XYZ file of N, CA and C in Angstrom:
471
model
N 19.452 -3.337 -11.847
C 18.619 -3.674 -13.215
C 19.827 -4.412 -14.196
N 18.696 -5.615 -14.718
C 19.762 -5.730 -15.282
C 19.490 -6.721 -16.854
N 19.886 -6.137 -18.168
C 19.233 -5.818 -19.073
C 19.914 -7.626 -19.751
N 19.676 -7.971 -20.770
C 20.038 -9.137 -21.265
C 19.478 -9.196 -22.419
N 19.808 -10.182 -23.700
C 19.818 -9.996 -24.937
C 17.822 -10.679 -25.120
N 17.181 -11.121 -23.593
C 16.195 -12.240 -24.404
C 15.812 -11.861 -22.531
N 16.245 -11.098 -21.498
C 15.169 -10.212 -20.134
C 15.876 -8.970 -19.776
N 14.897 -9.272 -18.831
C 15.313 -7.670 -18.087
C 14.764 -7.853 -16.703
N 16.170 -7.813 -15.828
C 15.641 -7.983 -14.236
C 15.623 -6.717 -13.652
N 15.125 -7.290 -12.069
C 15.765 -5.954 -11.234
C 15.295 -6.454 -9.806
N 16.302 -6.009 -9.460
C 16.416 -6.705 -8.153
C 16.006 -5.388 -6.763
N 14.838 -5.818 -5.859
C 14.235 -5.096 -5.338
C 14.033 -5.690 -3.778
N 14.147 -4.733 -2.361
C 13.950 -5.748 -1.553
C 12.468 -5.501 -0.882
N 12.052 -6.473 -0.653
C 10.455 -6.569 -0.084
C 10.446 -7.396 1.197
N 9.501 -6.260 1.871
C 9.162 -7.464 2.833
C 7.901 -8.613 3.147
N 8.735 -10.088 3.314
C 7.942 -10.925 2.715
C 7.675 -11.701 4.128
N 6.570 -11.901 4.264
C 6.235 -13.068 5.211
C 6.594 -14.766 5.356
N 7.061 -14.580 6.290
C 8.058 -15.910 6.773
C 7.810 -16.667 7.832
N 7.723 -18.109 8.593
C 7.349 -18.724 9.581
C 7.701 -17.325 10.953
N 8.747 -16.544 10.994
C 9.332 -15.914 12.114
C 9.098 -14.873 12.209
N 7.699 -14.190 10.716
C 7.342 -12.662 10.778
C 7.752 -12.426 9.545
N 8.009 -11.163 9.322
C 7.936 -10.275 8.264
C 9.463 -9.829 8.309
N 10.504 -10.240 7.019
C 11.983 -9.866 7.270
C 12.145 -8.985 5.507
N 12.993 -8.544 5.428
C 13.289 -7.888 3.956
C 14.210 -8.631 3.041
N 13.601 -9.319 2.031
C 13.935 -10.081 1.099
C 14.173 -9.462 -0.227
N 15.187 -9.768 -0.490
C 16.045 -9.520 -1.476
C 15.073 -10.285 -2.967
N 14.531 -9.522 -3.667
C 14.429 -10.571 -5.035
C 14.078 -9.407 -6.438
N 14.382 -10.706 -7.263
C 14.779 -10.482 -8.491
C 13.485 -9.943 -9.652
N 13.277 -9.312 -10.188
C 11.888 -8.851 -10.567
C 12.214 -9.040 -12.280
N 10.877 -9.811 -12.737
C 10.488 -10.190 -14.279
C 9.629 -9.534 -14.176
N 8.579 -9.236 -15.943
C 8.289 -8.555 -16.071
C 7.137 -9.566 -15.655
N 5.400 -9.127 -15.202
C 4.293 -9.787 -14.853
C 4.400 -10.679 -13.414
N 5.765 -10.324 -12.929
C 6.119 -10.768 -11.386
C 5.294 -9.663 -10.212
N 4.506 -10.594 -9.392
C 3.441 -9.833 -8.643
C 3.559 -9.816 -7.075
N 4.002 -8.411 -6.566
C 4.747 -8.676 -5.467
C 4.036 -9.392 -4.274
N 2.811 -9.079 -4.157
C 1.600 -9.566 -3.419
C 2.151 -11.367 -3.286
N 2.752 -11.685 -4.428
C 2.776 -13.236 -4.642
C 3.955 -14.042 -3.645
N 4.950 -12.733 -3.912
C 6.319 -13.175 -3.917
C 6.266 -12.655 -2.360
N 5.872 -11.784 -1.773
C 5.414 -11.326 -0.446
C 4.575 -12.607 0.548
N 4.182 -13.069 0.361
C 3.850 -14.290 0.730
C 2.531 -13.928 0.709
N 1.982 -13.206 0.219
C 0.089 -12.499 0.407
C 0.565 -11.358 1.249
N 0.932 -10.794 1.174
C 1.049 -9.610 1.901
C 0.123 -8.243 1.432
N -1.282 -7.793 2.150
C -1.880 -6.608 1.161
C -1.483 -5.478 0.665
N 0.192 -4.808 1.628
C 0.131 -3.934 1.174
C 1.076 -4.034 -0.297
N 1.038 -5.486 -0.882
C 1.633 -5.331 -2.024
C 0.737 -5.983 -3.492
N -0.866 -5.643 -2.806
C -1.844 -6.046 -3.815
C -1.613 -5.168 -4.823
N -1.600 -5.362 -6.263
C -1.990 -4.277 -7.339
C -0.666 -3.914 -7.715
N 0.539 -4.568 -7.082
C 1.880 -4.239 -7.996
C 2.351 -5.315 -8.074
N 1.811 -5.743 -9.531
C 1.901 -6.741 -10.818
C 3.287 -5.194 -12.103
N 4.940 -6.168 -12.128
C 5.496 -5.697 -12.978
C 5.124 -5.660 -14.204
N 4.800 -4.393 -15.146
C 4.013 -3.979 -16.368
C 5.199 -4.163 -17.194
N 6.598 -3.828 -16.166
C 7.202 -3.023 -17.697
C 9.072 -3.274 -16.549
N 9.773 -3.444 -17.263
C 11.489 -2.939 -16.781
C 11.794 -2.012 -17.353
N 12.110 -0.497 -17.474
C 12.789 0.479 -18.502
C 13.801 0.626 -17.908
N 15.488 -0.887 -18.024
C 16.313 -0.508 -17.634
C 17.291 0.350 -17.759
N 16.890 1.094 -19.550
C 17.519 2.533 -19.582
C 17.819 3.404 -19.218
N 16.688 3.626 -18.270
C 16.318 4.802 -17.802
C 16.277 4.854 -16.203
N 16.062 3.439 -16.106
C 16.495 2.443 -14.261
C 14.898 2.836 -13.571
N 13.469 2.281 -14.424
C 12.293 2.189 -14.033
C 11.843 0.995 -14.171
N 10.960 0.979 -12.947
C 9.837 -0.239 -13.005
C 8.741 0.058 -12.662
N 7.531 -0.100 -13.810
C 6.322 0.319 -14.105
C 5.543 -1.019 -13.794
N 4.776 -0.720 -12.624
C 3.422 -1.806 -12.096
C 2.130 -0.937 -12.960
N 1.526 -2.925 -12.749
C 0.141 -2.550 -13.168
C -1.332 -1.613 -12.689
N -0.377 -1.182 -11.731
C -1.172 -0.219 -10.509
C -1.260 1.080 -10.953
N -0.197 1.276 -12.048
C 0.188 2.577 -12.201
C 1.371 3.336 -11.951
N 1.728 2.909 -11.233
C 2.859 3.155 -10.275
C 4.280 2.679 -10.825
N 5.267 4.105 -11.388
C 6.360 3.669 -11.464
C 7.740 4.022 -10.223
N 8.951 2.824 -9.848
C 9.590 3.400 -9.140
C 11.063 3.244 -10.028
N 11.636 4.092 -9.498
C 12.997 4.597 -9.941
C 14.172 3.749 -9.138
N 14.941 3.316 -9.733
C 16.066 3.022 -8.767
C 16.865 3.779 -7.927
N 16.609 3.058 -6.744
C 17.195 4.377 -5.713
C 18.223 4.557 -5.619
N 18.644 5.530 -5.483
C 20.208 6.432 -5.479
C 20.523 6.597 -3.862
N 19.698 6.697 -3.191
C 19.628 6.650 -1.450
C 18.180 5.700 -1.036
N 18.835 5.597 0.206
C 18.075 5.139 1.170
C 16.412 5.701 0.903
N 16.886 6.985 1.028
C 15.118 7.479 1.050
C 13.692 7.542 0.124
N 14.694 6.809 -1.161
C 13.594 6.722 -2.608
C 13.055 5.941 -1.769
N 13.531 4.422 -1.021
C 12.948 3.431 -0.873
C 12.366 3.635 0.437
N 13.142 4.510 1.496
C 11.895 4.839 2.667
C 10.399 5.373 2.196
N 10.956 6.450 1.519
C 9.708 7.021 0.911
C 8.578 6.214 0.418
N 8.443 4.986 -0.338
C 7.703 3.694 -1.214
C 7.501 3.438 0.565
N 8.265 2.726 1.291
C 7.782 1.996 2.699
C 6.941 3.105 3.134
N 7.246 4.036 3.527
C 6.178 5.105 4.104
C 5.001 5.027 3.355
N 5.025 4.993 2.076
C 3.639 4.944 1.424
C 3.015 3.645 1.402
N 3.637 3.070 1.685
C 2.876 1.285 1.777
C 2.418 1.246 2.940
N 3.056 1.476 4.024
C 2.469 1.487 5.813
C 1.208 2.854 5.245
N 1.156 4.256 4.811
C 0.043 4.565 4.939
C -0.875 3.943 4.400
N -0.717 3.086 3.127
C -1.615 2.323 2.353
C -2.671 1.117 3.642
N -1.545 0.933 4.294
C -1.930 -0.803 4.849
C -2.363 0.044 6.301
N -2.348 1.304 6.777
C -2.961 1.657 7.723
C -4.554 2.465 7.601
N -4.418 2.916 6.623
C -5.953 3.397 5.617
C -6.843 2.177 5.304
N -6.437 1.052 4.693
C -6.942 -0.241 4.493
C -7.725 -1.279 6.038
N -6.881 -0.780 6.713
C -7.146 -1.246 8.609
C -8.563 -0.275 8.540
N -8.417 0.896 8.495
C -9.011 1.962 8.813
C -10.586 1.463 8.386
N -10.216 1.193 7.279
C -11.835 0.781 6.319
C -12.014 -0.375 7.054
N -11.464 -1.392 7.420
C -11.500 -2.930 7.940
C -12.580 -2.492 9.352
N -11.648 -2.022 9.901
C -12.102 -1.913 11.504
C -13.086 -0.413 10.984
N -13.490 0.003 10.362
C -15.141 0.708 10.588
C -15.814 -0.159 10.107
N -16.042 -0.715 8.923
C -17.065 -1.858 8.484
C -17.318 -3.021 9.488
N -16.425 -3.145 10.315
C -16.788 -4.519 11.540
C -17.524 -3.791 12.157
N -17.408 -2.583 12.773
C -18.179 -1.548 13.861
C -19.198 -1.164 13.424
N -19.674 -0.967 12.302
C -20.879 -0.984 11.577
C -21.754 -1.780 11.703
N -21.093 -3.190 11.383
C -21.892 -4.396 11.332
C -22.236 -4.967 12.693
N -21.526 -4.566 13.780
C -21.874 -5.350 14.657
C -23.004 -3.928 15.365
N -22.763 -2.855 14.924
C -23.450 -2.175 15.800
C -25.658 -2.722 14.793
N -25.220 -3.020 13.598
C -26.583 -3.558 12.856
C -27.141 -4.300 13.977
N -25.777 -5.785 13.965
C -26.188 -6.557 14.752
C -26.310 -6.867 16.512
N -26.710 -5.482 16.686
C -27.176 -5.091 17.934
C -25.258 -5.605 18.907
N -24.444 -5.958 18.734
C -23.486 -6.687 19.645
C -23.258 -5.390 20.341
N -23.405 -4.318 19.682
C -22.756 -3.053 20.149
C -23.603 -1.937 20.483
N -24.121 -1.397 21.550
C -25.079 -0.313 21.895
C -25.627 0.657 20.723
N -23.565 1.444 20.649
C -24.100 2.562 19.904
C -22.855 2.626 18.701
N -23.328 3.622 17.636
C -22.667 3.278 16.522
C -20.939 3.646 17.272
N -20.023 3.042 17.145
C -18.581 3.447 17.239
C -18.103 3.459 15.612
N -17.125 4.944 15.631
C -16.365 5.274 14.879
C -14.702 4.658 15.116
N -13.808 4.086 13.991
C -12.284 3.761 14.768
C -11.599 5.129 15.079
N -10.426 5.331 15.740
C -9.588 6.204 15.287
C -7.899 6.096 14.820
N -7.647 6.108 13.687
C -6.349 6.194 13.230
C -5.054 7.181 13.456
N -3.958 6.803 14.360
C -3.247 7.843 14.530
C -2.208 7.504 13.526
N -1.570 8.747 12.750
C -0.569 9.147 11.654
C 0.476 10.043 12.709
N 1.578 9.397 13.088
C 3.073 10.016 13.673
C 3.636 10.693 12.675
N 3.716 11.732 12.515
C 4.950 12.471 10.650
C 6.357 13.057 11.507
N 7.045 12.949 11.032
C 8.332 12.764 11.624
C 9.083 14.853 11.350
N 8.309 15.084 9.952
C 8.262 16.733 9.938
C 7.004 16.707 9.362
N 6.981 18.357 10.069
C 5.699 18.813 9.186
C 5.454 19.406 8.270
N 6.486 19.768 7.845
C 6.897 20.054 6.290
C 6.164 18.742 5.265
N 6.227 17.274 5.545
C 6.325 16.668 4.909
C 4.463 16.788 4.482
N 4.121 16.937 5.585
C 2.400 17.594 5.086
C 1.883 18.526 5.574
N 2.282 19.038 5.963
C 1.634 20.807 6.233
C 1.568 21.463 4.436
N 2.138 21.404 3.785
C 1.422 22.538 2.882
C 1.169 21.408 1.942
N 0.480 22.143 0.452
C -0.639 21.742 -0.122
C 0.265 20.576 -0.733
N 1.075 20.769 -0.892
C 1.757 20.368 -1.781
C 2.818 19.047 -1.262
N 2.865 18.494 0.412
C 3.252 17.601 1.082
C 3.231 16.639 0.339
N 4.208 15.793 0.460
C 4.328 14.546 -0.107
C 3.188 13.670 1.033
N 3.524 13.233 2.377
C 2.529 12.915 2.905
C 1.044 13.113 2.494
N 0.797 14.541 2.569
C -0.657 14.886 2.168
C -1.160 14.333 0.961
N -0.632 14.347 -0.639
C -0.744 14.145 -1.080
C -0.841 12.366 -1.366
N 0.083 11.588 -0.592
C 0.008 10.001 -0.636
C -1.273 9.606 0.191
N -1.123 10.668 1.226
C -2.692 10.206 1.880
C -3.976 10.274 1.343
N -4.522 11.256 0.515
C -5.780 11.407 -0.351
C -5.168 10.950 -1.314
N -4.482 10.260 -1.972
C -4.331 9.511 -2.973
C -4.901 8.040 -2.567
N -4.299 7.180 -1.348
C -4.571 5.930 -1.050
C -5.559 6.067 -0.584
N -6.353 7.126 0.663
C -7.793 7.110 0.913
C -8.986 7.208 0.046
N -8.283 7.932 -1.045
C -9.264 7.998 -2.222
C -9.111 6.667 -3.220
N -8.415 6.206 -3.460
C -7.997 4.370 -4.024
C -8.883 3.420 -3.082
N -8.078 3.727 -1.578
C -9.286 2.642 -0.765
C -11.115 2.927 -0.526
N -11.206 4.057 -0.406
C -12.216 4.163 -0.573
C -13.236 3.843 -1.865
N -12.534 3.375 -2.909
C -13.073 3.484 -4.038
C -13.286 1.673 -4.031
N -12.177 1.074 -3.037
C -12.187 -0.722 -3.307
C -13.015 -1.035 -2.008
N -13.236 -0.142 -0.850
C -14.005 -0.644 0.075
C -15.391 -1.405 -0.040
N -16.384 -2.105 0.111
C -17.320 -2.872 0.483
C -18.254 -2.093 1.305
N -19.448 -1.331 0.585
C -20.029 -0.476 1.327
C -21.170 -1.469 2.002
N -21.532 -1.074 3.488
C -22.795 -1.889 4.180
C -23.915 -1.396 3.825
N -24.604 -2.648 3.272
C -25.937 -2.342 2.690
C -27.162 -2.056 4.101
N -28.068 -1.365 4.503
C -28.877 -1.855 5.406
C -29.337 -3.130 5.936
N -29.755 -2.849 6.868
C -30.056 -4.158 7.657
C -30.753 -4.771 6.725
N -32.014 -4.337 6.777
C -33.208 -5.021 5.549
C -32.889 -5.217 4.629
N -31.939 -5.005 4.041
C -31.886 -5.510 2.151
C -31.720 -6.477 2.207
């Protein structure tokens, strides 16, 4: 984080869409910067707009209520990346669920189908306890995703 008399910035590494795929890219963040825009429109960054940068405590606050501190080690960045991947998997699952529901209603599929999304967990201890970080992240991201997803209407509505 770099404070000056007129501005405070933070440097972050995001995964940006390029012509040759997604690449880790260092960006300088300022108040009101939108990670969705900076990443080339990657959905996993939707809602991540810089609300405030607190250089005194090494914290970036985002419009979605999340706060990210300066990573003293790569594990903090890994945690953030894991959570973003979890969110993207959940969003993808909901999109596939909607697609399958609509295909069944249009009689493209003869029977109702449910999508299956698998998560491979490196350590059981990250999920098994009631306060395991993966369990908490999953529940929070699932709840947030279920509030955002469109609800399919009956075919005759």
